[in-house]
PDB file of C-alpha atoms in Angstrom:
ATOM      1  CA  UNK A 204       0.000   0.000   0.000  1.00 61.00           C
ATOM      2  CA  UNK A 205       1.415   3.359  -1.010  1.00 73.00           C
ATOM      3  CA  UNK A 206       0.726   6.445   1.032  1.00 79.00           C
ATOM      4  CA  UNK A 207      -0.618   9.592  -0.609  1.00 85.00           C
ATOM      5  CA  UNK A 208       1.245  12.833   0.071  1.00 82.00           C
ATOM      6  CA  UNK A 209      -0.573  16.143  -0.356  1.00 86.00           C
ATOM      7  CA  UNK A 210       1.621  19.208  -0.957  1.00 85.00           C
ATOM      8  CA  UNK A 211       1.418  22.685  -2.442  1.00 89.00           C
ATOM      9  CA  UNK A 212       3.205  23.556  -5.665  1.00 89.00           C
ATOM     10  CA  UNK A 213       6.147  25.836  -4.770  1.00 88.00           C
ATOM     11  CA  UNK A 214       5.592  27.802  -7.993  1.00 89.00           C
ATOM     12  CA  UNK A 215       1.859  28.633  -7.838  1.00 92.00           C
ATOM     13  CA  UNK A 216       0.603  27.196  -4.524  1.00 90.00           C
ATOM     14  CA  UNK A 217      -1.803  24.797  -6.209  1.00 92.00           C
ATOM     15  CA  UNK A 218      -2.604  21.453  -4.573  1.00 92.00           C
ATOM     16  CA  UNK A 219      -0.415  18.516  -5.611  1.00 89.00           C
ATOM     17  CA  UNK A 220      -1.136  14.842  -4.823  1.00 89.00           C
ATOM     18  CA  UNK A 221       1.798  12.425  -4.970  1.00 87.00           C
ATOM     19  CA  UNK A 222       2.551   8.811  -4.150  1.00 86.00           C
ATOM     20  CA  UNK A 223       5.101   8.417  -1.347  1.00 79.00           C
ATOM     21  CA  UNK A 224       7.746   7.119  -3.794  1.00 80.00           C
ATOM     22  CA  UNK A 225       7.317   9.873  -6.426  1.00 84.00           C
ATOM     23  CA  UNK A 226      10.414  11.979  -7.060  1.00 84.00           C
ATOM     24  CA  UNK A 227       9.103  13.946 -10.071  1.00 88.00           C
ATOM     25  CA  UNK A 228       5.863  15.842 -10.461  1.00 85.00           C
ATOM     26  CA  UNK A 229       4.109  18.181 -12.865  1.00 88.00           C
ATOM     27  CA  UNK A 230       1.704  20.790 -11.499  1.00 90.00           C
ATOM     28  CA  UNK A 231      -1.618  20.608 -13.323  1.00 90.00           C
ATOM     29  CA  UNK A 232      -2.246  24.319 -12.663  1.00 92.00           C
ATOM     30  CA  UNK A 233       0.967  26.103 -13.729  1.00 93.00           C
ATOM     31  CA  UNK A 234       2.487  23.165 -15.685  1.00 90.00           C
ATOM     32  CA  UNK A 235       5.865  23.423 -13.913  1.00 91.00           C
ATOM     33  CA  UNK A 236       7.898  20.193 -13.808  1.00 90.00           C
ATOM     34  CA  UNK A 237       9.933  19.652 -10.645  1.00 88.00           C
ATOM     35  CA  UNK A 238      12.162  17.008  -9.112  1.00 87.00           C
ATOM     36  CA  UNK A 239      11.804  16.365  -5.388  1.00 80.00           C
ATOM     37  CA  UNK A 240      15.183  16.218  -3.646  1.00 80.00           C
ATOM     38  CA  UNK A 241      16.037  15.917   0.019  1.00 71.00           C
ATOM     39  CA  UNK A 242      19.330  15.718   1.924  1.00 71.00           C
ATOM     40  CA  UNK A 243      18.222  12.371   3.358  1.00 68.00           C
ATOM     41  CA  UNK A 244      15.161  10.168   3.360  1.00 66.00           C
ATOM     42  CA  UNK A 245      11.914  12.149   3.061  1.00 64.00           C
ATOM     43  CA  UNK A 246      10.119  12.837   6.329  1.00 68.00           C
ATOM     44  CA  UNK A 247       6.448  13.553   6.773  1.00 67.00           C
ATOM     45  CA  UNK A 248       4.797  15.186   9.748  1.00 69.00           C
ATOM     46  CA  UNK A 249       1.325  14.240  10.920  1.00 71.00           C
ATOM     47  CA  UNK A 250      -0.580  17.044  12.609  1.00 73.00           C
ATOM     48  CA  UNK A 251      -1.672  16.057  16.128  1.00 70.00           C
ATOM     49  CA  UNK A 252      -5.294  16.225  17.118  1.00 70.00           C
ATOM     50  CA  UNK A 253      -6.458  19.509  18.634  1.00 70.00           C
ATOM     51  CA  UNK A 254      -7.830  17.818  21.737  1.00 69.00           C
ATOM     52  CA  UNK A 255      -5.421  17.534  24.677  1.00 68.00           C
ATOM     53  CA  UNK A 256      -3.990  14.131  25.544  1.00 64.00           C
ATOM     54  CA  UNK A 257      -3.950  12.889  29.108  1.00 66.00           C
ATOM     55  CA  UNK A 258      -0.845  10.843  28.344  1.00 74.00           C
ATOM     56  CA  UNK A 259       1.486  11.009  25.357  1.00 73.00           C
ATOM     57  CA  UNK A 260       3.509   7.965  24.318  1.00 79.00           C
ATOM     58  CA  UNK A 261       6.357   8.038  21.777  1.00 81.00           C
ATOM     59  CA  UNK A 262       6.363   5.023  19.460  1.00 83.00           C
ATOM     60  CA  UNK A 263       9.264   5.060  16.974  1.00 84.00           C
ATOM     61  CA  UNK A 264       8.370   3.878  13.482  1.00 81.00           C
ATOM     62  CA  UNK A 265      10.686   3.175  10.577  1.00 82.00           C
ATOM     63  CA  UNK A 266       9.578   2.127   7.125  1.00 79.00           C
ATOM     64  CA  UNK A 267      12.036   0.512   4.751  1.00 80.00           C
ATOM     65  CA  UNK A 268      11.426  -0.265   1.118  1.00 76.00           C
ATOM     66  CA  UNK A 269      13.844  -1.991  -1.132  1.00 65.00           C
TER      67      UNK A 269
END
C-alpha cells in the first residue's frame, strides 16, 4: 500500500497529490515540472489532534522499502 502525500506547488501554490515514492511531479495548474530532492530520506509530519492528551507515548516507526 502506497501512502498519498498532499503538498502545495512551490511555484503557484496549487494542490499537488503524490505517491510516497514519487520523485518527479508536474503541477496541473501552472504546468511546472519539478524534481523532489532531500538531503536524506523524506520525512512527513502528521498534525496532532487539537484535543489535549492525558498521556502522550512516543512510538518510533521506521519504514524501509527496497
